[in-house]
Short mmCIF file of C-alpha atoms in Angstrom, two decimals:
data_model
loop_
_atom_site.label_atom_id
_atom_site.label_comp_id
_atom_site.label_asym_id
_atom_site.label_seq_id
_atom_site.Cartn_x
_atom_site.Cartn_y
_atom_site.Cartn_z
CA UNK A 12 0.00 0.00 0.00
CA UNK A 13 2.94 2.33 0.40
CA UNK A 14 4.24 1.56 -2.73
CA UNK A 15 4.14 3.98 -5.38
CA UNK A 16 5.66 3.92 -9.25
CA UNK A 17 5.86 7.51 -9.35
CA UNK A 18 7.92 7.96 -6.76
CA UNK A 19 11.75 8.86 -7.44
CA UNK A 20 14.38 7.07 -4.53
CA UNK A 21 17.24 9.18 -4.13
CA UNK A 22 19.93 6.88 -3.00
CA UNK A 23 21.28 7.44 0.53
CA UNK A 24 24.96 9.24 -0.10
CA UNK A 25 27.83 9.12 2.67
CA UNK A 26 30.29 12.23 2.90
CA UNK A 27 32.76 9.47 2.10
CA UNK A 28 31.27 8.27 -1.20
CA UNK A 29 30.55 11.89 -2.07
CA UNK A 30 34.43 13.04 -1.95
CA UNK A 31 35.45 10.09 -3.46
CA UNK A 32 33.05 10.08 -6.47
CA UNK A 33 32.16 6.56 -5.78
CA UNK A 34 28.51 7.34 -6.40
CA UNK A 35 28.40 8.49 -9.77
CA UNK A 36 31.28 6.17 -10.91
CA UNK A 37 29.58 3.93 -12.99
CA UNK A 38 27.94 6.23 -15.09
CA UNK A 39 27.92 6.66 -18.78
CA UNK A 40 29.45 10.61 -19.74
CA UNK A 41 29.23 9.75 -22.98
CA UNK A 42 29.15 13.02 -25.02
CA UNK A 43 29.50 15.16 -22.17
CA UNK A 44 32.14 17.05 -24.35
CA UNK A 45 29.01 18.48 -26.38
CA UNK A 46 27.03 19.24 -23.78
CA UNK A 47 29.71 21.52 -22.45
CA UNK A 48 30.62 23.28 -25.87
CA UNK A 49 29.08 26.22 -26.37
CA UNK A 50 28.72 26.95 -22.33
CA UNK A 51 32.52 27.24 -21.78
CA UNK A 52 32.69 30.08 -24.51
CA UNK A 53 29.36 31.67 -23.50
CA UNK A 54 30.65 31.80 -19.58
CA UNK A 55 34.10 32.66 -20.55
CA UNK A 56 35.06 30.23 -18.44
CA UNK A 57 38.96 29.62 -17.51
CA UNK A 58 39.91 25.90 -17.39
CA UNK A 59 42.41 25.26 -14.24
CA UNK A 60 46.45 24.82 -14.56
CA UNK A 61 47.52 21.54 -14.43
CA UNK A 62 49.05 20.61 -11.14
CA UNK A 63 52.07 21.75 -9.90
CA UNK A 64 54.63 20.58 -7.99
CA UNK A 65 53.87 22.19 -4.58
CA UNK A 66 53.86 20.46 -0.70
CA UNK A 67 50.92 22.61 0.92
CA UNK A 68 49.10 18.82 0.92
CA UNK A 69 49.33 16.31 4.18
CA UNK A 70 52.01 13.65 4.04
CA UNK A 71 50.00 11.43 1.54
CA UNK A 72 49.76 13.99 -0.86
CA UNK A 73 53.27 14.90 -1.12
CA UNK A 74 55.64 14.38 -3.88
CA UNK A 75 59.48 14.26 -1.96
CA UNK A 76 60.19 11.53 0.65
CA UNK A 77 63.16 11.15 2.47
CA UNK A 78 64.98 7.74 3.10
CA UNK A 79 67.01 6.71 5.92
CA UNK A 80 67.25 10.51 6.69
CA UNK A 81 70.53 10.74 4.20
CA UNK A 82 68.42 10.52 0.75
CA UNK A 83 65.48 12.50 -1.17
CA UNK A 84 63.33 11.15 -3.16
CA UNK A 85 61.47 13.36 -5.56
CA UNK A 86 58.90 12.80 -8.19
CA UNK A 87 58.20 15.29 -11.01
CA UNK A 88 57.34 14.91 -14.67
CA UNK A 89 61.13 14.07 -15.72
CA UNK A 90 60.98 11.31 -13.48
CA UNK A 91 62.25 10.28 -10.02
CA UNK A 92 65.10 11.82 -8.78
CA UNK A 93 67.35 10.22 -5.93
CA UNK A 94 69.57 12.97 -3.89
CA UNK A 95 71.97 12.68 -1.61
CA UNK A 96 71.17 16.18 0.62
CA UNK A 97 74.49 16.46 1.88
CA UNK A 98 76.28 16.27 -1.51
CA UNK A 99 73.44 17.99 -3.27
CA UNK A 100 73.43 20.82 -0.68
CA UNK A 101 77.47 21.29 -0.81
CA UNK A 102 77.32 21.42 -4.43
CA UNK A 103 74.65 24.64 -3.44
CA UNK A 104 76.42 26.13 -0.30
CA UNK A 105 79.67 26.42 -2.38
CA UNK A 106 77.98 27.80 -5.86
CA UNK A 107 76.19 30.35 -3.53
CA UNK A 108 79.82 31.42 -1.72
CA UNK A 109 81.74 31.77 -4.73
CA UNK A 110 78.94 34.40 -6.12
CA UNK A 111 79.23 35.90 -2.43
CA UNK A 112 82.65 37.00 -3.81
CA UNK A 113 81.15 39.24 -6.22
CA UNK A 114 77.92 39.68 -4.77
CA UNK A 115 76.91 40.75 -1.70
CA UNK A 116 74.77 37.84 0.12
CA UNK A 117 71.94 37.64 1.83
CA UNK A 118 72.50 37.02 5.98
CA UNK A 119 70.73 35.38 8.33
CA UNK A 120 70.55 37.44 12.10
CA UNK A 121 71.75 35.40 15.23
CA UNK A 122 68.69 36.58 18.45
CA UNK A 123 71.48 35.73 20.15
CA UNK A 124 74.68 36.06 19.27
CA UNK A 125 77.70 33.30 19.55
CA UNK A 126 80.66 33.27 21.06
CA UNK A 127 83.96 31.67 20.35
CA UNK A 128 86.64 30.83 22.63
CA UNK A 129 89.65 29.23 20.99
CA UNK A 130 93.37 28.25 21.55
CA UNK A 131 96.13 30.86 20.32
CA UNK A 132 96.79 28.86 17.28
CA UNK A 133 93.11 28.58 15.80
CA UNK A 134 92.58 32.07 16.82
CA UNK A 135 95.57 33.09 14.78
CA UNK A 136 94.53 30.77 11.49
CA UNK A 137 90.53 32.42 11.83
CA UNK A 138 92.22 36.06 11.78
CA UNK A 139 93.63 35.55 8.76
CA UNK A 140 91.42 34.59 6.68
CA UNK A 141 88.16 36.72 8.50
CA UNK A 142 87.47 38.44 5.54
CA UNK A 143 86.62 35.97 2.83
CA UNK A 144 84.56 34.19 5.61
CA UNK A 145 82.96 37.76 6.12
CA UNK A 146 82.62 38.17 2.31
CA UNK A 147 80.52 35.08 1.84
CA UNK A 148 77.81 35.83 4.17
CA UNK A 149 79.25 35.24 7.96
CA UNK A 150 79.32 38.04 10.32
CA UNK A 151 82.32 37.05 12.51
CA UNK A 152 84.17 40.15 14.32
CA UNK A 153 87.10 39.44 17.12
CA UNK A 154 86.36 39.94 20.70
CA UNK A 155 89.44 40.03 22.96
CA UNK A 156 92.82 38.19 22.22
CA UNK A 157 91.50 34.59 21.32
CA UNK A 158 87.94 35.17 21.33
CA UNK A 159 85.25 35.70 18.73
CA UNK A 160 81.55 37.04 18.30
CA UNK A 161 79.36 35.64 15.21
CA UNK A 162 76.39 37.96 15.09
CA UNK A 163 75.04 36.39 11.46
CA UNK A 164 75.67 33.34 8.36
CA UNK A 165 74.41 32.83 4.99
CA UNK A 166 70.57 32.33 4.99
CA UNK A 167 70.81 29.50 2.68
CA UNK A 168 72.37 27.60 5.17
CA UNK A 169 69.58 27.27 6.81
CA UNK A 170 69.82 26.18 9.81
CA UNK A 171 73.70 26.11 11.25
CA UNK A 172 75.77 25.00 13.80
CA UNK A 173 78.25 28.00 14.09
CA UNK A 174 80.82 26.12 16.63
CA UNK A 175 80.79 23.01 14.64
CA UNK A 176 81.20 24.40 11.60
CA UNK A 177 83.89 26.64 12.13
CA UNK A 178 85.97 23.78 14.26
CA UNK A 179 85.52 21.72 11.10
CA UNK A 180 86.73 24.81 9.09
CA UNK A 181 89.66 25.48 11.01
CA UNK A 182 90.92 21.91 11.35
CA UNK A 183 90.82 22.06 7.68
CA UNK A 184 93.49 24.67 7.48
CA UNK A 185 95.31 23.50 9.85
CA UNK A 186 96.33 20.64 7.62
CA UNK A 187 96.18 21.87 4.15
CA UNK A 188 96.38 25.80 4.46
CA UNK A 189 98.04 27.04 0.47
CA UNK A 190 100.50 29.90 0.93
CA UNK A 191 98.57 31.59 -2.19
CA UNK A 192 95.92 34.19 -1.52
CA UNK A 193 93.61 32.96 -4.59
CA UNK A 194 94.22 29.58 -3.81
CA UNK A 195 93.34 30.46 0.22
CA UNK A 196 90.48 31.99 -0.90
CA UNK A 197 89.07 29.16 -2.69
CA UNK A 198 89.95 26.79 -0.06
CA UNK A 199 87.80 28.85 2.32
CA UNK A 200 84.69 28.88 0.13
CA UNK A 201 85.20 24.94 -0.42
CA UNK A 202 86.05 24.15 3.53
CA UNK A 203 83.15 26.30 4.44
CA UNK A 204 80.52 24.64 2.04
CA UNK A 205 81.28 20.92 3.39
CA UNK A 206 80.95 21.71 6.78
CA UNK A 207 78.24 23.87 6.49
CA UNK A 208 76.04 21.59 4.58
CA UNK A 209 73.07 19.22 5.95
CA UNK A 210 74.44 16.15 7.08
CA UNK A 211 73.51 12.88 6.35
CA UNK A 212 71.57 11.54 9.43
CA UNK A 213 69.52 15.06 9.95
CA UNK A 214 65.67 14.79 9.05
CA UNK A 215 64.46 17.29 7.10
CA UNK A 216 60.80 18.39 6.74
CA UNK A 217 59.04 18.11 3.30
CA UNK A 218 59.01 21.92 2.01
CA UNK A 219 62.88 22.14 2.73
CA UNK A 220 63.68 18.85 0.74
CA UNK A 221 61.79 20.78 -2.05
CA UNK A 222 63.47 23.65 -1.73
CA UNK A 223 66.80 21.81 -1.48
CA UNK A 224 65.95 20.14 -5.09
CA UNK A 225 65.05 22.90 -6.77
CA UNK A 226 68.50 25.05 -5.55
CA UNK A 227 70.22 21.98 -6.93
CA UNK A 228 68.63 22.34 -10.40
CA UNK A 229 69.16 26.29 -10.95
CA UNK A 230 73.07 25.33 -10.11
CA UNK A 231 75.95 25.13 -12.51
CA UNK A 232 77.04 21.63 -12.42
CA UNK A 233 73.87 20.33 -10.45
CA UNK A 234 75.28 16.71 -11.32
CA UNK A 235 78.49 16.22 -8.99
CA UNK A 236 79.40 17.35 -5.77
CA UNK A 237 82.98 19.13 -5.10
CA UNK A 238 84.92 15.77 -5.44
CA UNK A 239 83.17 14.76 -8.54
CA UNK A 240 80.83 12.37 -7.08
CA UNK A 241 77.28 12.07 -8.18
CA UNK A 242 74.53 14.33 -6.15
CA UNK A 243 71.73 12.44 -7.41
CA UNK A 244 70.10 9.44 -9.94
CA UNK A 245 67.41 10.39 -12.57
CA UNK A 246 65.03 7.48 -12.84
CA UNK A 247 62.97 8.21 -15.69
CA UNK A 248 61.09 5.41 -17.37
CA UNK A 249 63.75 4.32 -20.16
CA UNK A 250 66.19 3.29 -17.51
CA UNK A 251 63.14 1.71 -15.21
CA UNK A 252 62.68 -0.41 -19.00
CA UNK A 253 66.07 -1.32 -18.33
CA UNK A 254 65.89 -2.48 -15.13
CA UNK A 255 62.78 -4.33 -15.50
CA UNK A 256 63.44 -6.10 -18.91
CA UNK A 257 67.04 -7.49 -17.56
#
């Protein structure tokens, strides 16, 4: 008696079906391409950019992963790409210095300044070569006999451990320090980028591995790090043929 052939059921819809499209799935949209002509021009309306390579998604929307906390992975329309983010950001830190030569960089404020205490010898090996540190994007400036205040360092180093870093800097000229000013010079920029860069161990949070990729791509010789090793693997899908079909 309640029956009634008139009567149109509306299926009962969840709010998970509905995001998902699962409802409507099965449908035919056959010819839906001429429905739509003619009300795209009439409307003016824009059609949306394809998608971009951004990381303002959660984690299962992103596009970069990092592995074992010493490797990136990230996809994009060349491919995969494997770095290794402490060769791939050396290869950056010492592109950046070297146009800190010529250029004056961009310096990242210490709230609270550092201070360095060292022995007579390192003090006398930092004095010396003060400048080019200065020139690349360090605010160092001496403070007392064997003592030293760092009120800045290059904001693309991120974050930075100034007493590591410099203690790693300074043991490198202790054992290879050249006599030549040039030669100094460039010794400085290349200690400086090593043990500045992010080491392999540190985690890193999704929008700085991004970053970190795409300062590797705008440099020079984005391929190799200082000593000529590789900074990362392209996997596009002629080598994954390879790999596959051996």
């Amino acid at each position: 008696p309640n029956f009634n052939p008139f009567e149109l059921k509306t299926p009962k819809v969840s709010p998970q079906q509905w995001e998902r499209g699962n409802v409507f799935q099965k449908q035919s949209t056959d010819g839906w391409e001429n429905l739509y002509q003619g009300i795209e021009k009439d409307l003016n309306i824009d059609k949306p950019e394809a998608e971009k390579l951004e990381l303002e998604h959660d984690d299962s929307q992103t596009v970069v992963r990092q592995i074992g906390n010493r490797y990136i992975l990230v996809q994009s329309q060349e491919g995969i790409f494997l770095l290794h983010q402490y060769r791939a950001h050396t290869r950056i830190l010492f592109e950046s210095f070297e146009q800190g030569l010529n250029a004056k960089p961009s310096i990242q404020k210490l709230l609270f300044p550092v201070t360095l205490e060292l022995t007579p010898q390192d003090s006398a090996t930092l004095k010396t070569v003060l400048p080019s540190i200065n020139q690349i994007g360090f605010e160092i400036e001496e403070f007392g006999q064997n003592s030293f205040i760092v009120h800045g360092f290059p904001s693309i180093c991120s974050e930075l451990s100034i007493e590591e870093t410099i203690s790693g800097f300074i043991d490198d000229l202790r054992e290879n320090r050249p006599s030549e000013p040039q030669k100094l010079q460039a010794r400085v920029v290349r200690s400086l980028a090593q043990h500045s860069a992010i080491k392999s161990g540190n985690e890193m949070k999704a929008q700085e591995m991004l970053t970190l990729f795409r300062q590797l791509m705008h440099c020079n010789q984005p391929q190799f790090d200082l000593n000529g090793k590789p900074t990362f693997v392209l996997m596009n899908s002629g080598m994954l043929d390879k790999i596959f079909s051996a």
